[in-house]
Amino acid sequence: MTRYELEDRLLHGGDYNPDQWLDHPEILEKDLELMKKSKSNTFSIGMFSWSQLEPREGEFHFEWLDKVMDDIYSIGGNVILATPSGARPAWMSKKYPEVLRTNDKREKMLHGGRHNHCFSSPVYREKIAIMNQKLVERYGNHPALFMWHISNEYSGECHCDYCQANFREWLKNKYGSLKSLNDAWWAPFWSHAYSDWSEIESPSSIGETMVHGHNLDWKRFVTHQTIDFYEHEIKDLRRLTPEVPITTNFMADTHDLIPFQSLDYGQFAKHVDVISWDCYPAWHNDWETTADLASKVGFINDQYRSMKQKPFLIMESTPSGVNWHDVNKMKRPGMHLLSSMQFIAHGSDSNLYFQWRKSRGSSEKFHGAVVDHDNSEENRVFQDVKAVGEALEKIKEIKGSYKAAKVAILYDWENNWALNDAQGFSNASKRYPQTLQEHYRYFWNHDIAVEVVTSEADLSKYDLVIAPMMYLIREDVMARFASFVSQGGILVSTYITGYVNENDLTYLGGWPQQLQEIFGISVKETDTLYPNDRNQLRYGAQTFEVKDYCTILELGTAESIVYYEEDFYAKTPAVTKNNYGQGQAYFIGARTGLDFLEVIYDQIAKETTLANSWVIKGDKEVSVQSRDFDEESYYFVMNFSESNKMIEVASESLDLITNTSKDCQLELKPYEVLLLKLKQN
Ligand code: GLA
Ligand code: ZN
């Protein structure tokens, strides 16, 4: 058993930057006292320590880190030790400019910032290998070492000569011959066929490439090269500390809180032991309700849990505000506990913060922190953090529990890349990730657990699979859809599905045959609407507004359950249902609002076991998420609204957060959260 597996506490603590305070021993001393008082037990250290660990080339200083590791151990804490490749010392950029990133315009960046090294540079690889080897030799057996945190928020791309050469190598491996590359890229278009490998370069904004296969392969290569760098970083760690789990902190795309777009995390996830990520919702913003945002937070957490189908970690979140939103608003009273519990409810075994102590200078000096510049335990934020620490101690029996789901939503990175690159439809209204989140919203509203999986996932364990807007769809994915439905599954797909294959080449001969069979329809045309255009759908006696996309369909074996009301395709099928083998396939041809999704998914839920049982009935803005062991279920009940809400529980229960008994009828205050364990009737 690893130390991680043996740990019976939920993790609480966060990014700790003692490297910024080495000249202030009294502060480091005070930190230990405050760590205990805030009920913190886990700290990630060293993400940005390179200039303190190796201030001059080949001159290493680990004494300060020795002390920090020992000190944290002395208070019963865990250390998640980072490799420092996220930022490098200036001497390295100066002496070895090749470590600096080159942008897509082929401009070499200057030293500064972070997360900006070349993933191919032999020097950078050599330097980080030396550093990581020293870290593992020195701390591999340290009793506080809990997990390795590789680099920090890997992202971005480099277009230097090394990266170009690696890209070409990668293409050679993939295609074997230039002929098959030219075929896959449809390269004769605008005279883009290549006659020598050396002619191929990465796509650039000043040498615009309209060759979509080329763009798509570059994005795949960037993911490949990032993972390759990560694999390089962990070589010695794996060899010398095989029992210490390895993670790297993933992200989400921030303003909208949609899945991170520039790296295929579905691929990256296979290389880490534990999924961890950094979650920074803009609570209390002025463009959406608290429940709107909470549902998106739920979606992304479900996605990260689903990657390994086991508990994940929140590696960073803020105890108050951040410094990089457009407006950095504080959390209102109650929100810190609620939002922390939401992470746990969706399967996280931690809430860790960025940052432990607010830095004194530079760009993060106003970013939320557990310990503020006042150095006090009396302020509201510290008290809120401490309350979360206490709550996590009270509910620790749920650590390691899983979360089962019968519904899967498919998120495909390559599809998103290809669709965004497609010139057609309407750029502003493609919104693939947002569309998935809109479908997810039904399940969040109705407290039905969801997994968000890639198109490689095993679908057989789900009752319902939702795969909207699969513009790029591989033949093997269509085949797996067919076997899922024929064996009794329910599949839902939508407009903008089935256009191109994995090379971003369109399917020839009409809508793919396999899809025609599964859905019992054929797609004839897709009408793209202007932002103010509307059409209507008729479903029984009700009408629903649609916008953006309307597919014109021809029925095969499917029945039409909804018709268009207007335009030249009025009275033609808009939503269809097909019996295929033992299962059913629904096709939603137009972009509807949540009102229609509520109705159609209600109907689908009734056809499955999804709607059969209830334990807690409530309100749409009250989210209920369960975590389970084989013998026991735990229900997080979270009021993501600013008003009191009544809920009904199937039996009397115990709230673990406050350790109080609860009746079947319950009133929740704004932002209130409970963790209920039902009493056996
Ligand atoms: C990211 C980084 C941290 C910090 C936070 C601020 O998540 O990993 O180092 O900069 O953002 O929110
Ligand atoms: Zn490079």
XYZ file of C-alpha atoms and ligand atoms in Angstrom:
694
model
C 0.000 0.000 0.000
C 1.254 3.455 -0.849
C 1.223 6.204 1.688
C -1.465 7.799 -0.454
C -3.650 4.711 -0.184
C -3.052 4.419 3.555
C -3.975 8.038 4.276
C -7.393 8.010 5.924
C -7.876 11.780 5.988
C -9.341 13.823 3.189
C -6.584 16.129 2.006
C -6.689 19.783 2.991
C -3.934 22.345 2.554
C -2.377 23.537 -0.661
C 0.420 25.156 -2.627
C 3.012 26.289 -0.162
C 5.815 28.577 -1.327
C 8.379 28.709 1.497
C 10.969 29.493 -1.206
C 9.587 33.054 -1.197
C 10.123 33.435 2.550
C 13.540 31.929 3.230
C 14.787 35.195 4.754
C 11.857 35.214 7.176
C 12.286 32.238 9.513
C 9.656 33.658 11.852
C 7.098 33.442 9.032
C 8.003 29.839 8.281
C 7.665 29.093 11.989
C 4.277 30.788 12.109
C 3.155 28.801 9.065
C 3.483 25.560 11.000
C 1.306 26.900 13.774
C -1.328 28.123 11.318
C -1.248 24.878 9.344
C -2.291 23.013 12.454
C -4.911 25.586 13.388
C -6.481 25.513 9.936
C -6.691 21.694 10.009
C -4.420 21.420 7.002
C -2.566 18.193 6.361
C -1.106 18.303 2.835
C 1.162 20.767 1.035
C 2.464 20.936 -2.503
C 5.924 22.398 -2.583
C 8.560 23.287 -5.108
C 6.547 24.093 -8.246
C 8.507 27.301 -8.710
C 11.624 26.676 -6.634
C 14.234 26.139 -9.301
C 16.066 29.420 -8.709
C 16.286 28.624 -4.982
C 17.292 24.998 -5.548
C 19.932 25.737 -8.195
C 20.728 29.452 -8.058
C 23.785 28.978 -10.282
C 24.365 26.198 -12.749
C 25.418 23.053 -10.914
C 25.206 24.662 -7.457
C 22.434 23.000 -5.495
C 20.810 24.111 -2.233
C 18.485 21.648 -0.633
C 18.968 22.515 3.060
C 15.948 24.797 3.139
C 13.770 22.144 1.546
C 15.104 19.514 3.967
C 13.870 21.674 6.796
C 10.477 22.321 5.222
C 9.966 18.591 4.608
C 10.984 17.759 8.189
C 8.830 20.523 9.626
C 5.755 19.435 7.749
C 6.361 15.874 8.803
C 6.670 17.010 12.419
C 3.103 18.320 12.341
C 1.765 15.120 10.761
C 1.578 16.574 7.257
C 2.067 15.176 3.768
C 4.189 16.725 1.055
C 3.247 16.618 -2.605
C 6.665 17.394 -4.002
C 6.852 19.154 -7.351
C 9.445 19.031 -10.058
C 10.284 22.655 -10.853
C 10.117 22.608 -14.646
C 7.181 25.047 -14.737
C 9.645 27.959 -14.427
C 13.389 28.149 -14.729
C 16.193 30.329 -13.403
C 17.432 33.197 -15.546
C 20.957 31.773 -15.840
C 19.592 28.929 -17.887
C 17.689 31.098 -20.363
C 20.768 33.266 -20.748
C 23.311 30.524 -21.252
C 21.073 28.168 -23.251
C 18.548 30.197 -25.276
C 17.259 26.981 -26.835
C 15.219 26.368 -23.646
C 13.101 29.412 -24.474
C 9.938 28.795 -26.393
C 9.464 29.884 -30.013
C 5.992 31.066 -30.900
C 4.037 30.193 -34.030
C 5.480 33.283 -35.779
C 8.932 31.744 -35.166
C 9.834 34.467 -32.669
C 12.065 33.342 -29.830
C 10.546 34.431 -26.506
C 12.625 36.308 -23.954
C 13.119 35.179 -20.379
C 10.151 35.847 -18.109
C 6.873 34.443 -16.908
C 6.543 30.679 -16.611
C 5.142 27.637 -18.376
C 7.132 28.650 -21.412
C 9.902 26.171 -22.051
C 10.494 24.178 -25.194
C 9.324 20.590 -24.726
C 11.967 19.294 -27.119
C 15.090 21.163 -26.012
C 17.835 18.642 -25.164
C 19.342 21.094 -22.678
C 16.069 21.621 -20.831
C 15.542 17.879 -20.718
C 19.052 17.349 -19.416
C 18.740 20.048 -16.754
C 15.390 18.844 -15.449
C 16.607 15.240 -15.428
C 19.531 16.256 -13.201
C 17.218 18.190 -10.916
C 14.598 15.464 -10.683
C 17.200 12.825 -9.998
C 18.556 14.891 -7.125
C 15.060 15.396 -5.743
C 14.235 11.726 -5.822
C 17.578 10.668 -4.367
C 17.256 13.131 -1.536
C 13.553 12.866 -0.728
C 12.485 9.526 -2.167
C 12.582 7.961 1.293
C 11.467 10.988 3.237
C 8.520 10.029 5.452
C 6.580 13.160 4.435
C 6.749 12.407 0.700
C 3.230 11.617 -0.407
C 3.024 12.157 -4.135
C 4.986 13.647 -7.036
C 3.557 16.758 -8.689
C 5.116 16.950 -12.129
C 5.747 20.465 -13.337
C 2.759 22.783 -13.206
C -0.200 23.116 -15.534
C 1.546 21.891 -18.682
C 0.306 23.877 -21.650
C 1.291 25.703 -24.801
C 3.408 24.812 -27.793
C 6.821 25.543 -29.236
C 7.752 26.018 -32.899
C 11.564 25.940 -32.708
C 13.763 23.860 -34.999
C 13.899 20.988 -32.492
C 10.114 20.923 -32.305
C 9.817 21.082 -36.104
C 12.163 18.118 -36.421
C 10.192 16.168 -33.824
C 6.946 17.016 -35.579
C 8.327 15.611 -38.838
C 9.525 12.474 -37.063
C 6.107 12.031 -35.528
C 4.481 12.419 -38.952
C 6.882 9.926 -40.508
C 5.990 7.400 -37.839
C 2.334 8.015 -38.332
C 2.141 7.995 -42.115
C 5.172 6.058 -43.279
C 5.176 7.765 -46.653
C 4.638 11.265 -47.945
C 2.037 9.876 -50.290
C -0.176 8.762 -47.422
C 0.397 12.053 -45.605
C -0.598 14.003 -48.720
C -3.673 11.798 -49.084
C -4.708 12.165 -45.456
C -4.241 15.933 -45.580
C -6.012 16.385 -48.922
C -2.822 18.242 -49.682
C -3.260 19.101 -53.362
C -5.791 21.674 -52.107
C -4.241 25.099 -52.798
C -1.112 23.293 -53.903
C -0.154 22.027 -50.470
C 1.203 18.635 -51.537
C 4.708 17.922 -50.202
C 7.531 16.320 -52.069
C 10.033 16.161 -49.219
C 9.575 15.769 -45.455
C 11.776 18.790 -44.822
C 9.162 21.044 -46.429
C 6.697 20.385 -43.624
C 6.458 22.937 -40.846
C 4.123 23.557 -37.945
C 1.057 25.708 -38.742
C 1.646 29.431 -38.289
C -0.607 32.457 -38.068
C 1.681 34.277 -40.527
C 1.734 31.417 -42.992
C -1.861 30.470 -42.503
C -2.613 26.858 -43.168
C -6.015 25.930 -44.459
C -5.087 22.277 -44.470
C -7.230 20.919 -41.700
C -5.526 17.544 -41.439
C -2.245 19.390 -40.904
C -3.724 21.531 -38.128
C -5.279 18.509 -36.469
C -2.044 16.540 -36.560
C -0.149 19.478 -35.084
C -2.555 19.574 -32.152
C -2.147 15.837 -31.684
C 1.616 16.273 -31.838
C 1.536 19.008 -29.173
C -0.274 16.628 -26.821
C 2.175 13.872 -27.730
C 5.212 16.068 -27.171
C 3.920 17.385 -23.845
C 3.315 13.855 -22.613
C 6.748 12.873 -23.931
C 8.326 15.631 -21.857
C 6.323 14.529 -18.822
C 7.461 10.927 -19.366
C 11.020 12.183 -19.528
C 10.514 14.004 -16.231
C 9.198 10.983 -14.368
C 11.745 8.385 -15.529
C 13.897 8.454 -12.406
C 10.949 9.002 -10.107
C 9.271 5.830 -11.363
C 12.507 3.873 -11.153
C 13.514 4.957 -7.658
C 10.126 5.480 -5.994
C 7.704 3.127 -7.738
C 5.430 3.270 -4.708
C 4.940 7.059 -4.811
C 2.010 8.060 -7.043
C 2.538 10.626 -9.774
C 0.200 13.396 -10.843
C 0.297 16.626 -12.765
C -2.272 19.359 -12.269
C -4.807 19.670 -15.079
C -6.915 22.755 -15.798
C -10.206 23.862 -17.287
C -10.687 26.680 -19.776
C -11.468 29.409 -17.442
C -13.939 32.171 -18.218
C -16.632 29.754 -19.295
C -15.449 26.803 -17.201
C -15.433 24.377 -20.099
C -12.981 21.484 -20.552
C -9.371 22.483 -21.211
C -9.018 22.661 -24.966
C -5.390 22.714 -26.013
C -4.235 19.337 -24.686
C -6.043 16.041 -25.078
C -6.364 15.137 -21.418
C -8.057 11.898 -22.425
C -4.613 10.806 -23.656
C -2.653 12.454 -20.854
C -4.801 10.784 -18.190
C -3.414 7.390 -19.175
C 0.048 8.484 -18.030
C -0.724 9.750 -14.527
C -1.556 7.694 -11.446
C -3.973 10.140 -9.892
C -5.938 12.839 -11.689
C -5.650 16.247 -10.092
C -6.834 19.623 -11.292
C -7.109 23.309 -10.518
C -10.627 24.697 -10.257
C -11.404 28.410 -10.134
C -15.089 29.173 -10.724
C -16.112 32.833 -10.701
C -18.732 32.531 -7.989
C -21.284 35.316 -7.627
C -20.622 36.660 -11.137
C -23.093 38.857 -12.970
C -23.766 36.738 -16.065
C -25.174 33.480 -14.717
C -26.945 32.112 -11.663
C -25.134 30.260 -8.927
C -26.836 27.057 -10.098
C -25.743 27.676 -13.728
C -22.142 27.857 -12.627
C -22.421 25.015 -10.122
C -23.657 22.735 -12.875
C -20.577 23.517 -15.002
C -18.301 22.894 -12.048
C -20.104 19.583 -11.625
C -19.536 18.690 -15.279
C -15.778 19.207 -15.154
C -15.362 17.401 -11.871
C -17.357 14.493 -13.248
C -15.099 14.500 -16.286
C -11.948 14.261 -14.162
C -13.404 11.526 -11.965
C -14.434 9.579 -15.049
C -10.933 9.594 -16.534
C -9.793 6.933 -14.112
C -13.169 6.044 -12.660
C -11.860 6.698 -9.196
C -11.422 9.567 -6.757
C -9.364 12.488 -8.004
C -7.809 15.488 -6.280
C -8.506 19.172 -6.353
C -4.914 20.389 -6.424
C -5.763 24.084 -6.409
C -8.802 26.182 -5.600
C -9.038 29.530 -3.904
C -10.202 30.181 -0.379
C -11.527 33.583 -1.506
C -10.929 35.286 -4.876
C -8.225 35.000 -7.525
C -6.125 37.675 -9.236
C -6.761 36.849 -12.885
C -10.524 36.888 -13.422
C -11.808 40.096 -14.993
C -13.312 40.892 -11.630
C -11.900 39.135 -8.590
C -14.832 38.916 -6.257
C -14.716 37.427 -2.765
C -16.707 34.368 -1.799
C -19.851 35.247 0.124
C -20.389 33.681 3.551
C -21.278 30.021 3.162
C -19.828 29.676 -0.333
C -16.442 28.417 0.762
C -17.849 25.415 2.602
C -20.434 24.768 -0.118
C -17.979 24.956 -3.004
C -15.414 22.846 -1.143
C -17.987 20.162 -0.439
C -19.072 20.181 -4.061
C -15.603 18.939 -5.058
C -15.857 16.082 -2.590
C -19.421 15.334 -3.694
C -18.240 14.743 -7.258
C -15.455 12.416 -6.204
C -12.502 14.489 -5.056
C -10.622 13.277 -1.991
C -9.160 16.718 -1.362
C -9.601 20.397 -1.303
C -6.196 21.996 -1.670
C -5.674 25.683 -2.211
C -3.607 28.044 -4.182
C -2.067 29.578 -2.154
C -1.198 28.838 1.445
C 0.386 32.184 2.268
C -0.295 35.252 0.146
C 2.895 36.339 -1.546
C 4.214 39.765 -0.672
C 5.221 40.925 -4.107
C 4.711 40.240 -7.793
C 1.624 39.278 -9.682
C -0.026 37.057 -7.108
C 0.200 39.396 -4.151
C -3.567 39.908 -4.192
C -4.545 36.330 -5.024
C -6.646 34.684 -2.335
C -4.717 32.698 0.270
C -5.313 30.881 3.502
C -2.961 33.243 5.310
C -3.234 36.899 4.375
C -0.725 39.732 4.720
C -2.175 40.350 8.184
C -0.652 36.998 9.229
C -3.765 36.408 11.296
C -6.039 33.509 12.088
C -8.884 35.849 12.994
C -9.980 36.983 9.561
C -12.994 35.611 7.731
C -11.080 33.662 5.090
C -8.903 31.846 7.596
C -11.961 31.005 9.671
C -13.772 29.705 6.580
C -10.791 27.529 5.704
C -10.602 26.188 9.214
C -14.324 25.348 9.087
C -13.736 23.376 5.881
C -10.802 21.589 7.553
C -13.027 20.643 10.463
C -15.804 19.476 8.170
C -13.379 17.326 6.177
C -12.274 15.669 9.407
C -15.871 14.919 10.324
C -16.724 13.322 6.996
C -13.478 11.450 6.433
C -15.211 8.058 6.422
C -16.237 8.742 2.827
C -12.617 8.831 1.617
C -12.082 6.337 -1.178
C -15.813 5.859 -1.867
C -16.818 5.772 -5.501
C -19.617 7.286 -7.469
C -21.519 5.125 -9.878
C -23.285 6.500 -12.946
C -25.554 5.015 -15.583
C -25.325 8.017 -17.892
C -22.289 8.984 -19.949
C -21.695 12.157 -21.914
C -18.991 11.904 -24.562
C -16.374 14.631 -24.773
C -13.923 14.278 -27.645
C -10.944 16.646 -27.829
C -10.153 15.893 -31.455
C -13.734 16.531 -32.433
C -13.598 19.897 -30.693
C -10.379 20.828 -32.511
C -11.702 19.781 -35.906
C -15.051 21.471 -35.409
C -13.439 24.733 -34.309
C -11.217 24.605 -37.389
C -14.101 23.879 -39.752
C -15.008 26.796 -41.956
C -18.709 26.414 -42.290
C -21.624 26.527 -39.909
C -21.210 29.654 -37.763
C -18.063 30.248 -35.756
C -19.824 32.008 -32.930
C -22.449 29.340 -32.444
C -20.505 26.088 -32.678
C -20.127 25.871 -28.921
C -19.422 22.143 -28.679
C -18.264 22.036 -25.034
C -21.043 24.407 -23.964
C -23.604 22.227 -25.728
C -22.468 19.204 -23.759
C -22.804 21.227 -20.589
C -26.339 22.203 -21.585
C -27.279 18.533 -21.965
C -25.542 17.771 -18.677
C -27.714 20.374 -17.027
C -30.800 18.169 -17.172
C -29.031 15.489 -15.150
C -27.625 17.991 -12.690
C -31.083 19.483 -12.219
C -32.518 16.033 -11.541
C -29.658 14.729 -9.428
C -28.806 11.901 -11.804
C -25.130 10.953 -11.702
C -23.171 11.358 -14.934
C -19.746 10.347 -16.181
C -18.049 12.443 -18.841
C -15.941 10.102 -20.943
C -13.908 10.056 -24.134
C -14.972 8.243 -27.269
C -12.546 5.439 -26.373
C -14.581 4.566 -23.264
C -16.259 1.224 -22.695
C -19.924 2.115 -23.156
C -21.396 -1.194 -22.074
C -21.834 -0.215 -18.444
C -24.128 2.729 -19.201
C -27.875 2.804 -19.812
C -27.713 6.096 -21.661
C -24.929 7.610 -23.762
C -25.174 11.204 -24.951
C -22.926 12.171 -27.842
C -23.944 15.547 -29.257
C -22.214 17.246 -32.190
C -19.828 14.458 -33.137
C -18.685 16.331 -36.239
C -15.501 14.226 -36.346
C -16.412 10.623 -35.769
C -14.163 7.650 -36.332
C -15.513 4.484 -37.864
C -14.604 2.481 -34.779
C -16.660 4.888 -32.653
C -19.661 4.400 -34.941
C -19.190 0.646 -34.626
C -19.120 0.909 -30.844
C -22.263 3.036 -30.903
C -23.921 0.325 -32.966
C -23.017 -2.426 -30.551
C -23.991 -0.313 -27.535
C -27.459 0.384 -28.929
C -28.053 -3.068 -30.352
C -27.338 -4.521 -26.923
C -30.019 -2.401 -25.291
C -28.432 1.004 -24.708
C -30.040 4.344 -25.410
C -27.976 6.725 -27.504
C -28.682 10.409 -28.074
C -26.981 12.432 -30.764
C -27.635 15.743 -32.418
C -27.109 18.123 -35.331
C -23.545 18.470 -36.688
C -22.727 14.796 -36.309
C -21.014 12.446 -38.728
C -19.258 14.846 -41.108
C -15.579 13.913 -41.101
C -13.248 11.044 -40.263
C -10.119 11.138 -38.101
C -8.183 12.918 -40.861
C -10.818 15.628 -41.042
C -11.847 14.329 -44.474
C -15.555 14.270 -45.147
C -17.408 11.017 -45.490
C -18.417 10.365 -49.072
C -21.733 9.101 -50.320
C -24.016 10.857 -47.860
C -24.402 10.497 -44.133
C -22.326 7.487 -42.984
C -24.171 4.220 -43.542
C -23.520 3.001 -40.018
C -25.132 6.126 -38.550
C -28.085 5.787 -40.926
C -28.672 2.305 -39.556
C -28.318 3.212 -35.887
C -30.534 6.288 -36.085
C -32.858 5.108 -38.837
C -32.559 8.431 -40.645
C -30.393 10.168 -43.103
C -29.142 13.726 -42.766
C -29.870 15.740 -45.873
C -28.859 19.305 -45.055
C -27.879 21.406 -42.068
C -29.329 24.884 -41.976
C -27.183 27.417 -40.113
C -29.242 30.287 -38.720
C -28.321 33.894 -38.025
C -28.166 34.792 -34.325
C -31.645 36.338 -34.365
C -33.291 33.629 -36.470
C -35.661 31.242 -34.732
C -37.684 28.206 -35.705
C -40.198 26.272 -33.622
C -40.594 22.620 -32.810
C -43.893 20.928 -32.175
C -43.904 18.123 -29.650
C -47.409 16.896 -28.843
C -49.302 19.981 -27.768
C -46.196 21.981 -26.864
C -43.945 24.192 -28.948
C -40.279 24.928 -28.325
C -37.991 27.510 -29.824
C -34.869 26.430 -31.677
C -31.883 28.421 -32.912
C -28.457 28.153 -34.575
C -28.815 24.760 -36.322
C -31.674 22.864 -37.941
C -31.004 19.549 -39.637
C -33.208 18.434 -42.481
C -33.811 14.738 -42.070
C -35.195 11.907 -44.133
C -36.797 9.070 -42.239
C -35.675 5.493 -42.694
C -36.787 3.119 -39.962
C -37.008 5.865 -37.314
C -40.210 7.538 -36.211
C -40.386 11.281 -36.033
C -41.457 12.461 -32.603
C -41.017 16.185 -33.152
C -41.569 18.350 -36.252
C -40.414 21.760 -37.411
C -43.124 24.396 -37.462
C -41.670 26.963 -39.828
C -39.625 27.671 -42.932
C -39.390 25.503 -46.038
C -38.867 22.404 -43.894
C -41.994 22.986 -41.770
C -43.771 19.720 -40.916
C -40.620 17.664 -41.544
C -38.944 15.582 -38.784
C -36.754 17.430 -36.298
C -36.302 14.818 -33.556
C -36.406 11.111 -34.230
C -36.346 7.842 -32.360
C -35.218 4.548 -33.800
C -35.372 1.028 -32.421
C -32.115 -0.652 -33.244
C -31.506 -4.154 -31.895
C -32.464 -4.113 -28.231
C -31.984 -0.373 -27.815
C -33.027 3.024 -29.080
C -31.250 5.876 -30.789
C -32.540 9.434 -30.575
C -31.477 12.181 -32.933
C -32.114 15.794 -31.957
C -31.832 17.682 -35.232
C -31.999 21.254 -33.966
C -30.447 23.283 -31.179
C -33.093 23.635 -28.532
C -33.102 25.318 -25.156
C -33.074 23.538 -21.828
C -36.901 23.572 -21.866
C -36.978 20.970 -24.634
C -34.080 18.972 -23.186
C -36.055 18.736 -19.937
C -38.973 17.203 -21.797
C -37.080 14.793 -24.001
C -34.757 13.565 -21.269
C -37.737 13.164 -18.932
C -39.198 10.845 -21.496
C -35.929 8.963 -21.928
C -35.397 8.697 -18.179
C -38.812 7.078 -17.862
C -37.801 4.425 -20.367
C -34.814 3.451 -18.256
C -34.170 2.774 -14.606
C -32.933 6.339 -14.222
C -36.232 7.727 -13.014
C -37.358 4.743 -10.980
C -36.183 5.502 -7.516
C -35.649 8.577 -5.432
C -33.970 9.109 -2.112
C -34.013 12.878 -1.960
C -36.550 15.032 -3.746
C -35.832 18.642 -3.967
C -35.455 21.611 -6.072
C -33.486 22.098 -9.259
C -31.091 24.481 -7.583
C -30.429 22.000 -4.804
C -27.873 19.541 -6.100
C -27.768 16.039 -4.657
C -24.709 13.923 -5.368
C -24.000 10.601 -3.765
C -20.781 8.761 -3.045
C -20.952 5.085 -2.307
C -19.343 2.102 -0.726
C -20.917 -1.267 -1.447
C -22.884 -1.181 1.809
C -23.446 2.515 2.306
C -24.392 5.626 0.383
C -23.721 9.210 1.352
C -25.760 12.093 -0.029
C -24.351 15.563 -0.436
C -27.241 18.032 -0.513
C -26.151 21.452 -1.726
C -28.255 24.562 -2.042
C -26.784 26.563 -4.917
C -29.245 29.398 -4.547
C -29.782 32.545 -2.559
C -33.096 31.394 -1.054
C -34.392 28.826 1.421
C -35.337 25.483 -0.137
C -37.425 22.570 1.103
C -36.369 19.010 0.355
C -37.777 15.626 1.224
C -35.609 12.680 2.249
C -36.817 9.077 2.044
C -35.959 8.427 5.678
C -34.531 10.153 8.704
C -30.857 10.798 8.394
C -27.698 11.988 10.066
C -25.831 15.028 8.732
C -22.148 14.203 9.092
C -20.991 17.802 8.741
C -22.860 18.987 11.840
C -23.420 15.559 13.387
C -27.135 16.228 13.824
C -30.179 14.090 13.093
C -32.466 15.298 10.344
C -36.151 14.708 9.701
C -37.563 13.684 6.351
C -38.713 17.237 5.602
C -35.819 19.644 5.589
C -35.323 23.309 4.976
C -31.980 24.393 3.573
C -30.695 27.908 3.992
C -29.007 29.734 1.090
C -25.678 28.001 0.250
C -26.277 25.399 2.938
C -24.683 21.987 2.454
C -25.409 18.709 4.237
C -23.866 15.279 3.984
C -26.596 12.813 4.820
C -26.298 9.205 5.803
C -29.733 7.628 5.878
C -30.923 5.864 9.000
C -32.195 2.413 8.153
C -35.980 2.269 8.275
C -2.654 28.318 -11.507
C -1.241 27.985 -11.073
C -0.872 28.529 -9.729
C -1.434 29.905 -9.517
C -2.919 29.879 -9.741
C -3.597 31.202 -9.488
O -3.580 27.374 -11.169
O -0.979 26.612 -11.093
O 0.535 28.537 -9.633
O -0.827 30.813 -10.378
O -3.163 29.536 -11.077
O -4.992 31.081 -9.552
Zn 10.843 23.849 -29.199
